[in-house]
PDB file of C-alpha atoms in Angstrom:
ATOM      1  CA  MET A   1      -5.909  16.764 160.390  1.00 88.00           C
ATOM      2  CA  ARG A   2      -3.551  14.200 161.873  1.00 92.00           C
ATOM      3  CA  PRO A   3      -4.507  11.425 164.299  1.00 93.00           C
ATOM      4  CA  ILE A   4      -3.280  11.948 167.857  1.00 92.00           C
ATOM      5  CA  TRP A   5      -4.162   8.456 169.141  1.00 91.00           C
ATOM      6  CA  LYS A   6      -4.795   4.992 167.709  1.00 92.00           C
ATOM      7  CA  GLY A   7      -6.623   2.151 169.385  1.00 91.00           C
ATOM      8  CA  ALA A   8     -10.004   0.457 169.488  1.00 92.00           C
ATOM      9  CA  VAL A   9     -13.485   0.969 170.854  1.00 93.00           C
ATOM     10  CA  SER A  10     -14.665  -2.145 172.693  1.00 90.00           C
ATOM     11  CA  PHE A  11     -18.249  -3.017 173.579  1.00 86.00           C
ATOM     12  CA  GLY A  12     -18.909  -6.546 174.668  1.00 84.00           C
ATOM     13  CA  LEU A  13     -16.607  -8.751 172.605  1.00 87.00           C
ATOM     14  CA  VAL A  14     -16.664  -6.380 169.605  1.00 88.00           C
ATOM     15  CA  TYR A  15     -13.615  -4.247 168.809  1.00 90.00           C
ATOM     16  CA  VAL A  16     -13.747  -1.233 166.527  1.00 93.00           C
ATOM     17  CA  PRO A  17     -10.262  -0.046 165.437  1.00 94.00           C
ATOM     18  CA  VAL A  18     -10.221   3.756 165.421  1.00 95.00           C
ATOM     19  CA  LYS A  19      -8.011   6.792 165.019  1.00 95.00           C
ATOM     20  CA  MET A  20      -8.669   9.818 167.222  1.00 95.00           C
ATOM     21  CA  TYR A  21      -8.539  13.409 165.996  1.00 95.00           C
ATOM     22  CA  ALA A  22      -8.933  16.626 167.960  1.00 94.00           C
ATOM     23  CA  ALA A  23     -12.419  17.968 167.185  1.00 94.00           C
ATOM     24  CA  THR A  24     -11.732  21.509 168.374  1.00 91.00           C
ATOM     25  CA  GLU A  25      -8.890  24.006 168.318  1.00 90.00           C
ATOM     26  CA  ARG A  26      -8.223  27.134 170.321  1.00 87.00           C
ATOM     27  CA  LYS A  27      -8.181  30.324 168.277  1.00 88.00           C
ATOM     28  CA  ASP A  28      -6.722  32.443 171.064  1.00 88.00           C
ATOM     29  CA  VAL A  29      -4.281  35.156 169.995  1.00 89.00           C
ATOM     30  CA  LYS A  30      -0.929  34.323 171.596  1.00 89.00           C
ATOM     31  CA  PHE A  31       1.654  36.852 172.649  1.00 90.00           C
ATOM     32  CA  ASN A  32       5.308  36.500 173.580  1.00 90.00           C
ATOM     33  CA  TYR A  33       6.546  38.320 176.644  1.00 91.00           C
ATOM     34  CA  LEU A  34       9.354  40.697 175.555  1.00 91.00           C
ATOM     35  CA  HIS A  35      11.947  42.613 177.483  1.00 91.00           C
ATOM     36  CA  GLU A  36      10.676  46.182 177.064  1.00 91.00           C
ATOM     37  CA  LYS A  37      14.207  47.601 176.882  1.00 90.00           C
ATOM     38  CA  CYS A  38      15.475  45.502 173.929  1.00 91.00           C
ATOM     39  CA  LYS A  39      12.221  43.950 172.607  1.00 88.00           C
ATOM     40  CA  ASN A  40      13.640  40.404 172.711  1.00 91.00           C
ATOM     41  CA  PRO A  41      11.610  37.413 173.985  1.00 91.00           C
ATOM     42  CA  ILE A  42      12.371  36.399 177.533  1.00 92.00           C
ATOM     43  CA  GLN A  43      13.492  32.876 178.434  1.00 88.00           C
ATOM     44  CA  TYR A  44      11.963  30.368 180.842  1.00 87.00           C
ATOM     45  CA  ARG A  45      14.521  28.094 182.443  1.00 89.00           C
ATOM     46  CA  ARG A  46      14.418  24.872 184.458  1.00 93.00           C
ATOM     47  CA  TYR A  47      16.558  26.225 187.271  1.00 92.00           C
ATOM     48  CA  CYS A  48      17.412  24.637 190.619  1.00 94.00           C
ATOM     49  CA  PRO A  49      17.939  27.370 193.237  1.00 92.00           C
ATOM     50  CA  TYR A  50      19.669  24.910 195.599  1.00 93.00           C
ATOM     51  CA  CYS A  51      22.287  23.711 193.093  1.00 94.00           C
ATOM     52  CA  GLU A  52      22.288  27.114 191.343  1.00 92.00           C
ATOM     53  CA  GLU A  53      22.239  25.532 187.903  1.00 94.00           C
ATOM     54  CA  GLU A  54      19.915  24.757 184.998  1.00 94.00           C
ATOM     55  CA  VAL A  55      18.501  21.224 185.061  1.00 95.00           C
ATOM     56  CA  PRO A  56      18.355  19.099 181.862  1.00 93.00           C
ATOM     57  CA  LEU A  57      15.186  17.118 181.104  1.00 92.00           C
ATOM     58  CA  GLU A  58      16.825  13.773 181.846  1.00 92.00           C
ATOM     59  CA  GLU A  59      17.430  14.866 185.453  1.00 94.00           C
ATOM     60  CA  LEU A  60      13.806  15.759 186.164  1.00 94.00           C
ATOM     61  CA  VAL A  61      11.623  13.466 188.301  1.00 93.00           C
ATOM     62  CA  ARG A  62       8.028  13.814 189.449  1.00 93.00           C
ATOM     63  CA  GLY A  63       7.442  14.495 193.132  1.00 95.00           C
ATOM     64  CA  TYR A  64       4.215  14.745 195.119  1.00 93.00           C
ATOM     65  CA  GLU A  65       4.337  17.259 197.978  1.00 94.00           C
ATOM     66  CA  TYR A  66       2.616  15.478 200.888  1.00 93.00           C
ATOM     67  CA  GLU A  67       3.902  17.997 203.452  1.00 93.00           C
ATOM     68  CA  LYS A  68       5.363  21.462 203.073  1.00 93.00           C
ATOM     69  CA  GLY A  69       8.819  20.936 201.500  1.00 91.00           C
ATOM     70  CA  ARG A  70       8.614  17.098 201.645  1.00 94.00           C
ATOM     71  CA  TYR A  71       8.065  15.008 198.504  1.00 94.00           C
ATOM     72  CA  VAL A  72       7.517  11.385 197.552  1.00 95.00           C
ATOM     73  CA  ILE A  73       9.228  10.520 194.244  1.00 93.00           C
ATOM     74  CA  LEU A  74       7.428   8.479 191.567  1.00 90.00           C
ATOM     75  CA  ARG A  75       9.200   7.101 188.504  1.00 88.00           C
ATOM     76  CA  GLU A  76       7.902   5.763 185.182  1.00 82.00           C
ATOM     77  CA  GLU A  77       7.906   2.144 186.402  1.00 83.00           C
ATOM     78  CA  ASP A  78       5.662   3.183 189.305  1.00 84.00           C
ATOM     79  CA  PHE A  79       3.082   4.616 186.929  1.00 78.00           C
ATOM     80  CA  ALA A  80       3.288   1.563 184.638  1.00 74.00           C
ATOM     81  CA  ALA A  81       2.328  -0.722 187.535  1.00 75.00           C
ATOM     82  CA  LEU A  82      -0.889   1.182 188.326  1.00 76.00           C
ATOM     83  CA  PRO A  83      -4.299  -0.204 187.222  1.00 71.00           C
ATOM     84  CA  GLY A  84      -4.812   2.448 184.561  1.00 63.00           C
ATOM     85  CA  GLY A  85      -6.516   0.352 181.911  1.00 54.00           C
ATOM     86  CA  ASP A  86      -5.395  -0.358 178.376  1.00 55.00           C
ATOM     87  CA  GLY A  87      -3.789   2.717 176.845  1.00 68.00           C
ATOM     88  CA  HIS A  88      -5.076   1.720 173.401  1.00 78.00           C
ATOM     89  CA  ASN A  89      -8.630   0.834 174.253  1.00 86.00           C
ATOM     90  CA  ILE A  90     -11.838   2.851 174.684  1.00 92.00           C
ATOM     91  CA  GLU A  91     -13.922   0.571 176.896  1.00 92.00           C
ATOM     92  CA  ILE A  92     -17.675   1.174 176.688  1.00 94.00           C
ATOM     93  CA  MET A  93     -19.273   0.549 180.086  1.00 94.00           C
ATOM     94  CA  ASP A  94     -22.888   1.708 179.620  1.00 95.00           C
ATOM     95  CA  PHE A  95     -25.310   3.125 177.068  1.00 96.00           C
ATOM     96  CA  VAL A  96     -27.434   6.014 178.369  1.00 96.00           C
ATOM     97  CA  GLU A  97     -29.699   8.848 177.212  1.00 95.00           C
ATOM     98  CA  LEU A  98     -27.712  11.943 176.207  1.00 94.00           C
ATOM     99  CA  GLY A  99     -30.112  14.209 178.113  1.00 93.00           C
ATOM    100  CA  GLU A 100     -29.175  12.437 181.365  1.00 95.00           C
ATOM    101  CA  ILE A 101     -25.624  13.830 181.234  1.00 95.00           C
ATOM    102  CA  ASP A 102     -25.124  17.311 182.672  1.00 95.00           C
ATOM    103  CA  PRO A 103     -22.922  19.331 180.238  1.00 94.00           C
ATOM    104  CA  ILE A 104     -20.811  20.468 183.212  1.00 95.00           C
ATOM    105  CA  TYR A 105     -19.066  17.069 183.037  1.00 96.00           C
ATOM    106  CA  TYR A 106     -17.749  17.609 179.479  1.00 96.00           C
ATOM    107  CA  ASP A 107     -14.076  18.447 178.969  1.00 94.00           C
ATOM    108  CA  LYS A 108     -12.408  18.000 175.531  1.00 94.00           C
ATOM    109  CA  ALA A 109     -13.946  16.795 172.257  1.00 96.00           C
ATOM    110  CA  TYR A 110     -12.491  14.377 169.682  1.00 96.00           C
ATOM    111  CA  TYR A 111     -13.531  12.694 166.444  1.00 97.00           C
ATOM    112  CA  LEU A 112     -13.116   8.940 166.038  1.00 97.00           C
ATOM    113  CA  ALA A 113     -12.488   7.603 162.526  1.00 96.00           C
ATOM    114  CA  PRO A 114     -12.276   3.943 161.403  1.00 96.00           C
ATOM    115  CA  ALA A 115      -8.797   2.453 161.150  1.00 93.00           C
ATOM    116  CA  GLY A 116      -7.194  -0.758 159.924  1.00 86.00           C
ATOM    117  CA  GLY A 117     -10.091  -2.077 157.859  1.00 88.00           C
ATOM    118  CA  GLY A 118     -12.624  -1.423 160.605  1.00 92.00           C
ATOM    119  CA  GLU A 119     -15.100   0.512 158.452  1.00 95.00           C
ATOM    120  CA  LYS A 120     -17.871  -2.105 158.656  1.00 95.00           C
ATOM    121  CA  VAL A 121     -17.818  -2.585 162.419  1.00 94.00           C
ATOM    122  CA  TYR A 122     -17.420   1.203 162.864  1.00 95.00           C
ATOM    123  CA  GLU A 123     -20.551   1.782 160.779  1.00 95.00           C
ATOM    124  CA  LEU A 124     -22.332  -0.956 162.714  1.00 94.00           C
ATOM    125  CA  LEU A 125     -21.658   0.720 166.061  1.00 95.00           C
ATOM    126  CA  LYS A 126     -22.569   4.147 164.683  1.00 95.00           C
ATOM    127  CA  ARG A 127     -25.903   2.980 163.269  1.00 95.00           C
ATOM    128  CA  ALA A 128     -26.753   0.988 166.399  1.00 94.00           C
ATOM    129  CA  MET A 129     -26.280   4.133 168.483  1.00 95.00           C
ATOM    130  CA  GLU A 130     -28.366   6.188 166.040  1.00 95.00           C
ATOM    131  CA  GLU A 131     -31.189   3.612 165.970  1.00 94.00           C
ATOM    132  CA  SER A 132     -31.284   3.272 169.751  1.00 95.00           C
ATOM    133  CA  GLY A 133     -30.899   7.004 170.420  1.00 94.00           C
ATOM    134  CA  ARG A 134     -28.266   6.217 173.037  1.00 95.00           C
ATOM    135  CA  VAL A 135     -24.780   7.478 173.796  1.00 96.00           C
ATOM    136  CA  ALA A 136     -21.982   5.418 175.327  1.00 96.00           C
ATOM    137  CA  VAL A 137     -20.209   6.082 178.613  1.00 96.00           C
ATOM    138  CA  ALA A 138     -16.648   4.782 178.323  1.00 95.00           C
ATOM    139  CA  ARG A 139     -13.243   4.691 179.974  1.00 92.00           C
ATOM    140  CA  VAL A 140     -10.188   5.839 177.989  1.00 92.00           C
ATOM    141  CA  THR A 141      -6.496   6.372 178.724  1.00 85.00           C
ATOM    142  CA  ILE A 142      -4.854   9.337 176.967  1.00 83.00           C
ATOM    143  CA  ARG A 143      -1.268  10.281 177.801  1.00 76.00           C
ATOM    144  CA  SER A 144      -1.284   8.226 181.020  1.00 73.00           C
ATOM    145  CA  LYS A 145      -4.501   9.874 182.258  1.00 81.00           C
ATOM    146  CA  VAL A 146      -7.544   7.650 182.687  1.00 86.00           C
ATOM    147  CA  SER A 147     -10.690   9.594 181.885  1.00 90.00           C
ATOM    148  CA  LEU A 148     -14.397   9.062 181.642  1.00 94.00           C
ATOM    149  CA  ALA A 149     -15.764   9.760 178.181  1.00 96.00           C
ATOM    150  CA  VAL A 150     -19.037   9.842 176.296  1.00 97.00           C
ATOM    151  CA  LEU A 151     -19.295   8.582 172.704  1.00 97.00           C
ATOM    152  CA  ARG A 152     -22.078   9.821 170.442  1.00 96.00           C
ATOM    153  CA  VAL A 153     -22.837  10.248 166.764  1.00 96.00           C
ATOM    154  CA  ALA A 154     -22.261  13.845 165.647  1.00 91.00           C
ATOM    155  CA  ARG A 155     -21.781  15.242 162.134  1.00 87.00           C
ATOM    156  CA  SER A 156     -21.982  11.697 160.723  1.00 90.00           C
ATOM    157  CA  VAL A 157     -18.965  10.499 162.724  1.00 95.00           C
ATOM    158  CA  LEU A 158     -18.401   8.980 166.135  1.00 96.00           C
ATOM    159  CA  SER A 159     -17.317  11.754 168.467  1.00 96.00           C
ATOM    160  CA  MET A 160     -15.873  11.395 171.939  1.00 97.00           C
ATOM    161  CA  SER A 161     -15.876  13.935 174.745  1.00 96.00           C
ATOM    162  CA  THR A 162     -13.700  13.289 177.773  1.00 96.00           C
ATOM    163  CA  MET A 163     -15.448  13.999 181.054  1.00 96.00           C
ATOM    164  CA  PHE A 164     -14.647  15.104 184.561  1.00 95.00           C
ATOM    165  CA  TYR A 165     -15.188  12.580 187.336  1.00 94.00           C
ATOM    166  CA  PRO A 166     -17.948  13.487 189.816  1.00 94.00           C
ATOM    167  CA  ASP A 167     -15.414  14.386 192.534  1.00 94.00           C
ATOM    168  CA  GLU A 168     -13.780  16.831 190.089  1.00 95.00           C
ATOM    169  CA  VAL A 169     -16.990  18.866 189.744  1.00 95.00           C
ATOM    170  CA  ARG A 170     -17.272  21.411 192.538  1.00 94.00           C
ATOM    171  CA  ASP A 171     -20.390  21.566 194.695  1.00 93.00           C
ATOM    172  CA  ALA A 172     -22.387  24.715 193.870  1.00 91.00           C
ATOM    173  CA  GLY A 173     -23.810  24.554 197.388  1.00 90.00           C
ATOM    174  CA  ALA A 174     -20.408  25.651 198.688  1.00 92.00           C
ATOM    175  CA  ILE A 175     -20.940  29.118 197.140  1.00 92.00           C
ATOM    176  CA  GLU A 176     -21.920  31.338 200.059  1.00 93.00           C
ATOM    177  CA  GLU A 177     -23.771  33.859 197.884  1.00 93.00           C
ATOM    178  CA  MET A 178     -26.219  31.185 196.718  1.00 91.00           C
ATOM    179  CA  HIS A 179     -27.776  30.869 200.180  1.00 91.00           C
ATOM    180  CA  TYR A 180     -30.193  33.744 199.606  1.00 91.00           C
ATOM    181  CA  ARG A 181     -33.935  34.151 200.127  1.00 93.00           C
ATOM    182  CA  VAL A 182     -35.979  36.405 197.847  1.00 92.00           C
ATOM    183  CA  GLU A 183     -39.591  36.761 196.749  1.00 93.00           C
ATOM    184  CA  VAL A 184     -40.242  36.998 192.974  1.00 90.00           C
ATOM    185  CA  PRO A 185     -43.598  38.631 192.099  1.00 91.00           C
ATOM    186  CA  GLU A 186     -45.619  36.705 189.525  1.00 93.00           C
ATOM    187  CA  LYS A 187     -45.895  39.766 187.268  1.00 91.00           C
ATOM    188  CA  GLU A 188     -42.091  40.180 187.095  1.00 91.00           C
ATOM    189  CA  LEU A 189     -41.640  36.462 186.473  1.00 92.00           C
ATOM    190  CA  GLN A 190     -44.095  36.558 183.565  1.00 92.00           C
ATOM    191  CA  MET A 191     -42.285  39.566 182.067  1.00 90.00           C
ATOM    192  CA  ALA A 192     -38.973  37.714 182.367  1.00 91.00           C
ATOM    193  CA  VAL A 193     -40.526  34.690 180.625  1.00 92.00           C
ATOM    194  CA  ASN A 194     -41.776  36.981 177.859  1.00 90.00           C
ATOM    195  CA  LEU A 195     -38.253  38.360 177.457  1.00 89.00           C
ATOM    196  CA  VAL A 196     -36.867  34.813 177.195  1.00 89.00           C
ATOM    197  CA  ASN A 197     -39.497  33.970 174.579  1.00 90.00           C
ATOM    198  CA  SER A 198     -38.708  37.114 172.568  1.00 87.00           C
ATOM    199  CA  LEU A 199     -35.006  36.116 172.475  1.00 86.00           C
ATOM    200  CA  THR A 200     -35.680  32.455 171.639  1.00 87.00           C
ATOM    201  CA  ALA A 201     -34.368  31.122 168.311  1.00 85.00           C
ATOM    202  CA  SER A 202     -33.087  27.935 166.725  1.00 87.00           C
ATOM    203  CA  PHE A 203     -29.463  27.251 167.561  1.00 84.00           C
ATOM    204  CA  ASP A 204     -27.237  28.270 164.633  1.00 87.00           C
ATOM    205  CA  PRO A 205     -23.558  28.137 165.667  1.00 83.00           C
ATOM    206  CA  GLU A 206     -22.455  29.960 162.511  1.00 86.00           C
ATOM    207  CA  LYS A 207     -23.970  33.238 163.687  1.00 85.00           C
ATOM    208  CA  TYR A 208     -21.837  33.367 166.842  1.00 82.00           C
ATOM    209  CA  THR A 209     -18.390  34.844 166.237  1.00 86.00           C
ATOM    210  CA  ASP A 210     -15.544  35.964 168.460  1.00 85.00           C
ATOM    211  CA  ALA A 211     -15.837  39.726 167.913  1.00 86.00           C
ATOM    212  CA  TYR A 212     -13.022  40.414 170.390  1.00 84.00           C
ATOM    213  CA  ARG A 213     -10.534  38.147 168.591  1.00 86.00           C
ATOM    214  CA  HIS A 214     -11.423  39.562 165.157  1.00 86.00           C
ATOM    215  CA  ALA A 215     -11.032  43.119 166.451  1.00 86.00           C
ATOM    216  CA  LEU A 216      -7.737  42.233 168.120  1.00 85.00           C
ATOM    217  CA  MET A 217      -6.337  40.722 164.899  1.00 87.00           C
ATOM    218  CA  GLU A 218      -7.496  43.786 162.954  1.00 86.00           C
ATOM    219  CA  LEU A 219      -5.675  45.961 165.472  1.00 85.00           C
ATOM    220  CA  ILE A 220      -2.497  43.862 165.176  1.00 85.00           C
ATOM    221  CA  GLN A 221      -2.569  43.881 161.354  1.00 87.00           C
ATOM    222  CA  ALA A 222      -3.172  47.629 161.347  1.00 86.00           C
ATOM    223  CA  ARG A 223      -0.195  48.238 163.623  1.00 82.00           C
ATOM    224  CA  VAL A 224       2.014  46.025 161.473  1.00 85.00           C
ATOM    225  CA  ALA A 225       0.978  48.143 158.462  1.00 85.00           C
ATOM    226  CA  GLY A 226       1.294  51.396 160.406  1.00 82.00           C
ATOM    227  CA  ARG A 227      -2.396  52.293 159.988  1.00 70.00           C
ATOM    228  CA  GLN A 228      -4.818  53.817 162.447  1.00 65.00           C
ATOM    229  CA  VAL A 229      -7.873  51.798 163.463  1.00 58.00           C
ATOM    230  CA  ALA A 230     -11.151  53.670 163.723  1.00 58.00           C
ATOM    231  CA  GLU A 231     -12.891  53.162 167.039  1.00 61.00           C
ATOM    232  CA  PRO A 232     -16.638  52.595 166.624  1.00 56.00           C
ATOM    233  CA  THR A 233     -19.037  54.684 168.656  1.00 58.00           C
ATOM    234  CA  ARG A 234     -20.922  52.762 171.276  1.00 60.00           C
ATOM    235  CA  PRO A 235     -24.484  53.646 172.210  1.00 58.00           C
ATOM    236  CA  GLU A 236     -24.883  55.064 175.690  1.00 60.00           C
ATOM    237  CA  THR A 237     -27.213  52.994 177.845  1.00 56.00           C
ATOM    238  CA  ALA A 238     -29.049  54.689 180.671  1.00 56.00           C
ATOM    239  CA  ARG A 239     -29.380  52.715 183.890  1.00 60.00           C
ATOM    240  CA  VAL A 240     -32.970  51.653 184.533  1.00 51.00           C
ATOM    241  CA  VAL A 241     -33.745  51.294 188.225  1.00 58.00           C
ATOM    242  CA  ASP A 242     -37.299  49.889 187.998  1.00 78.00           C
ATOM    243  CA  LEU A 243     -37.164  46.150 187.218  1.00 75.00           C
ATOM    244  CA  MET A 244     -40.494  46.063 185.367  1.00 78.00           C
ATOM    245  CA  GLU A 245     -39.427  49.003 183.186  1.00 81.00           C
ATOM    246  CA  ALA A 246     -36.108  47.261 182.503  1.00 80.00           C
ATOM    247  CA  LEU A 247     -37.920  44.087 181.423  1.00 75.00           C
ATOM    248  CA  LYS A 248     -40.311  46.011 179.166  1.00 79.00           C
ATOM    249  CA  ALA A 249     -37.436  47.975 177.601  1.00 81.00           C
ATOM    250  CA  SER A 250     -35.468  44.764 177.095  1.00 81.00           C
ATOM    251  CA  ILE A 251     -38.370  43.116 175.275  1.00 82.00           C
ATOM    252  CA  GLU A 252     -38.768  46.128 172.978  1.00 80.00           C
ATOM    253  CA  LYS A 253     -35.021  46.239 172.334  1.00 80.00           C
ATOM    254  CA  ALA A 254     -34.956  42.491 171.591  1.00 79.00           C
ATOM    255  CA  LYS A 255     -37.656  42.945 168.975  1.00 79.00           C
ATOM    256  CA  LYS A 256     -35.853  45.850 167.272  1.00 77.00           C
ATOM    257  CA  GLU A 257     -32.161  45.051 167.616  1.00 69.00           C
ATOM    258  CA  ARG A 258     -31.952  41.275 167.717  1.00 66.00           C
ATOM    259  CA  GLY A 259     -28.717  39.907 166.389  1.00 57.00           C
ATOM    260  CA  ARG A 260     -26.938  43.245 166.632  1.00 60.00           C
ATOM    261  CA  GLN A 261     -23.332  43.026 167.791  1.00 44.00           C
ATOM    262  CA  ALA A 262     -20.839  45.675 168.794  1.00 40.00           C
ATOM    263  CA  THR A 263     -17.049  45.476 168.254  1.00 38.00           C
ATOM    264  CA  GLY A 264     -14.254  47.659 169.626  1.00 45.00           C
ATOM    265  CA  ASP A 265     -10.832  48.614 168.189  1.00 43.00           C
ATOM    266  CA  ALA A 266      -7.974  50.949 169.086  1.00 43.00           C
ATOM    267  CA  PRO A 267      -5.514  53.235 167.261  1.00 42.00           C
ATOM    268  CA  GLY A 268      -2.450  51.633 165.734  1.00 41.00           C
ATOM    269  CA  GLU A 269       1.270  52.195 165.870  1.00 43.00           C
ATOM    270  CA  GLN A 270       4.408  51.060 164.059  1.00 45.00           C
ATOM    271  CA  GLU A 271       5.794  47.554 164.490  1.00 48.00           C
ATOM    272  CA  ILE A 272       8.838  47.452 166.794  1.00 52.00           C
ATOM    273  CA  ALA A 273      11.688  45.162 165.760  1.00 56.00           C
ATOM    274  CA  PRO A 274      13.687  43.563 168.569  1.00 58.00           C
ATOM    275  CA  LYS A 275      17.300  44.543 169.087  1.00 60.00           C
ATOM    276  CA  LYS A 276      19.887  41.897 168.325  1.00 59.00           C
ATOM    277  CA  PRO A 277      21.278  40.084 171.375  1.00 58.00           C
ATOM    278  CA  ARG A 278      24.721  41.272 172.415  1.00 58.00           C
ATOM    279  CA  ARG A 279      26.316  37.870 172.708  1.00 55.00           C
ATOM    280  CA  ARG A 280      26.284  34.780 170.539  1.00 49.00           C
ATOM    281  CA  GLY A 281      24.862  31.392 171.449  1.00 47.00           C
ATOM    282  CA  ARG A 282      21.721  32.729 173.152  1.00 47.00           C
ATOM    283  CA  LYS A 283      19.168  29.987 173.778  1.00 46.00           C
ATOM    284  CA  LYS A 284      15.877  30.117 171.949  1.00 46.00           C
ATOM    285  CA  ALA A 285      12.993  31.481 174.011  1.00 44.00           C
ATOM    286  CA  VAL A 286      10.109  29.258 174.794  1.00 43.00           C
ATOM    287  CA  GLY A 287       7.937  31.636 176.813  1.00 44.00           C
ATOM    288  CA  GLU A 288       4.513  32.496 175.552  1.00 46.00           C
ATOM    289  CA  ALA A 289       1.543  34.165 177.189  1.00 44.00           C
TER     290      ALA A 289
END
């Protein structure tokens, strides 16, 4: 793991020098878009339709469209003059109870490690947060974006999760379908509670796996090797119309088949090599999907 940011955590007049590491990584399977005819990756170009030419990076500027087809141009010096806070400082503003923060506000997660001889003050902040049972709400600037963040102790390190601002979280009341009125019989509610109780367990993240991604990679590896992939049979589930019967059946199924997971695959085929481009000097493709 390599640090992606260096700075300091400040609370009061105390500064804790830290390095920031990404705490998570996407395991999505990425594909290139290919031209079906020749099997070569397609290119994405920075092209100006007015000048009818490709535009180099040094000629790009940022424009905000305030009216259709009309833009105000902002340059780097404009951004530098904005009150964005210190780009190398995580400023703690408040200490709060973790349970008071709705998880909908969380965005990306990072680990914070001590840097530049700051081990003692790092450990001091970590233990103070553990003893008090509090987490810290902070302000941080990452790549010119000022974000809210919450600092907490997790896995024996200080972790930081950037957060959405309140005006970035959409109002669920704006969902038209949520304005319904229904009556829930007490007997059905109790059955639903029983179903929840029968499916209740201690949280163990290791038991949750991405079955789709594993099956997809198995399919890809099989096609590279020219093998067929056996497709597992899936149990047929009859539709239950009566809600009480559905709840009873669900409780029985939960007791018998808890933890059972189904995966799906597909038959394989030979790997297809792309044809060589006809002319020399072709630019390298950057498109991915």
